[in-house]
CSV table of C-alpha atoms in Angstrom, one decimal:
chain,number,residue,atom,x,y,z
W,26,UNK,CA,-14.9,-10.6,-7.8
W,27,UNK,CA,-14.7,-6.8,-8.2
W,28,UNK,CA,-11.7,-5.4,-9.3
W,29,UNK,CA,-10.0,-1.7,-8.9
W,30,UNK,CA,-7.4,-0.7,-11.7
W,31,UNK,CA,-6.5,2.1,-8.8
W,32,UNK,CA,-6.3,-0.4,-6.4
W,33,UNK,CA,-3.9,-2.6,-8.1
W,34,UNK,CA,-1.6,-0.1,-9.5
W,35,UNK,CA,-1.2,1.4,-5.9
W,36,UNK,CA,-0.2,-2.9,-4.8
W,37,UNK,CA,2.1,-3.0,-7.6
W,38,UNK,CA,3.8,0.2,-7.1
W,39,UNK,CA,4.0,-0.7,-3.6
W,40,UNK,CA,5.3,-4.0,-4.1
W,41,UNK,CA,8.2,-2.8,-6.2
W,42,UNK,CA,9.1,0.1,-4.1
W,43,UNK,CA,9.3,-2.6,-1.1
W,44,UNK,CA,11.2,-5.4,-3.0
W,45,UNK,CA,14.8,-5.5,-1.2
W,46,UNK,CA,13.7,-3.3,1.5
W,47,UNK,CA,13.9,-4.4,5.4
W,48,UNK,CA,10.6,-4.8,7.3
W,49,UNK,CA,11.2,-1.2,8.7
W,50,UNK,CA,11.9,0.7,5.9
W,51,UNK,CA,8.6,-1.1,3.9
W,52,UNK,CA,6.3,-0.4,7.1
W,53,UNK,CA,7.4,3.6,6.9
W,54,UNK,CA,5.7,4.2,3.7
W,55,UNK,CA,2.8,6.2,3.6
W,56,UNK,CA,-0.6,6.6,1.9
W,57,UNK,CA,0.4,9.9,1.0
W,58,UNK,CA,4.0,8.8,-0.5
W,59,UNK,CA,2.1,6.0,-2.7
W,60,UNK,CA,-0.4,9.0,-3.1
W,61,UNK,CA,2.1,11.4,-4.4
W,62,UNK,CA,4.0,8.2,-6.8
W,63,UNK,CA,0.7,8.1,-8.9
W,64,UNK,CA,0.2,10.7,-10.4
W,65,UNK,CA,-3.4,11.2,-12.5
W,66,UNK,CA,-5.2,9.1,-9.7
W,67,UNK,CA,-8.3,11.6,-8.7
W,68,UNK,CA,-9.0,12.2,-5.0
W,69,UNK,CA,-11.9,10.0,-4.6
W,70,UNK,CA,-9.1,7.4,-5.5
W,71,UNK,CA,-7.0,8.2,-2.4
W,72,UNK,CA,-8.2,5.4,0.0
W,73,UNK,CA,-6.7,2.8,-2.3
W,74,UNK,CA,-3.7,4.2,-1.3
W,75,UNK,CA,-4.6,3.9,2.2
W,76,UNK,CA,-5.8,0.2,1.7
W,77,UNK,CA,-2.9,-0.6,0.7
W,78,UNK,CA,-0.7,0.2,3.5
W,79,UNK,CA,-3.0,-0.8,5.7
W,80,UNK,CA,-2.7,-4.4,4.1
W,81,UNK,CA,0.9,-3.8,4.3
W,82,UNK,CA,1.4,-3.2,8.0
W,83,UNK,CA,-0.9,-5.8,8.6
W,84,UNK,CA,0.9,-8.4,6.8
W,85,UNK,CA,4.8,-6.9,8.6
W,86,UNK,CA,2.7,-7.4,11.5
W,87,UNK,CA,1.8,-10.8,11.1
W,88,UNK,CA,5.1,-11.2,9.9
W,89,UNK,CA,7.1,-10.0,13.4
W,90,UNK,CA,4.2,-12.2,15.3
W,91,UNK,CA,6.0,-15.0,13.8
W,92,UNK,CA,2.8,-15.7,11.4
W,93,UNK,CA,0.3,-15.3,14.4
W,94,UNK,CA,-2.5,-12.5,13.8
């Protein structure tokens, strides 16, 4: 199992930022908002960011779908 410190710290601030919000409001974050929350992350870093709002839409996706892909 290969872990990511970036990678996890852009979940985790994502997951908090999201907690109470509606489906809508979680899907409208960005890569670059996340981005821009971090500071210190360098550049290379950046696609963890975009991983993990990838992730998220897919998961809101699943979720409207009714739990189908």
């Amino acid at each position: 199992v290969s872990r990511c410190a970036t990678l996890i710290a852009y979940c985790e601030f994502v997951a908090e930022g999201i907690a109470g919000a509606t489906l809508s409001q979680a899907v409208a974050l960005t890569p670059e908002q996340v981005i821009a929350a971090l500071e210190g992350i360098p550049p290379h870093k950046y696609d963890c960011a975009r991983l993990t709002i990838t992730a998220l839409r897919a998961v809101a996706e699943i979720a409207l779908n009714g739990g189908q892909k």
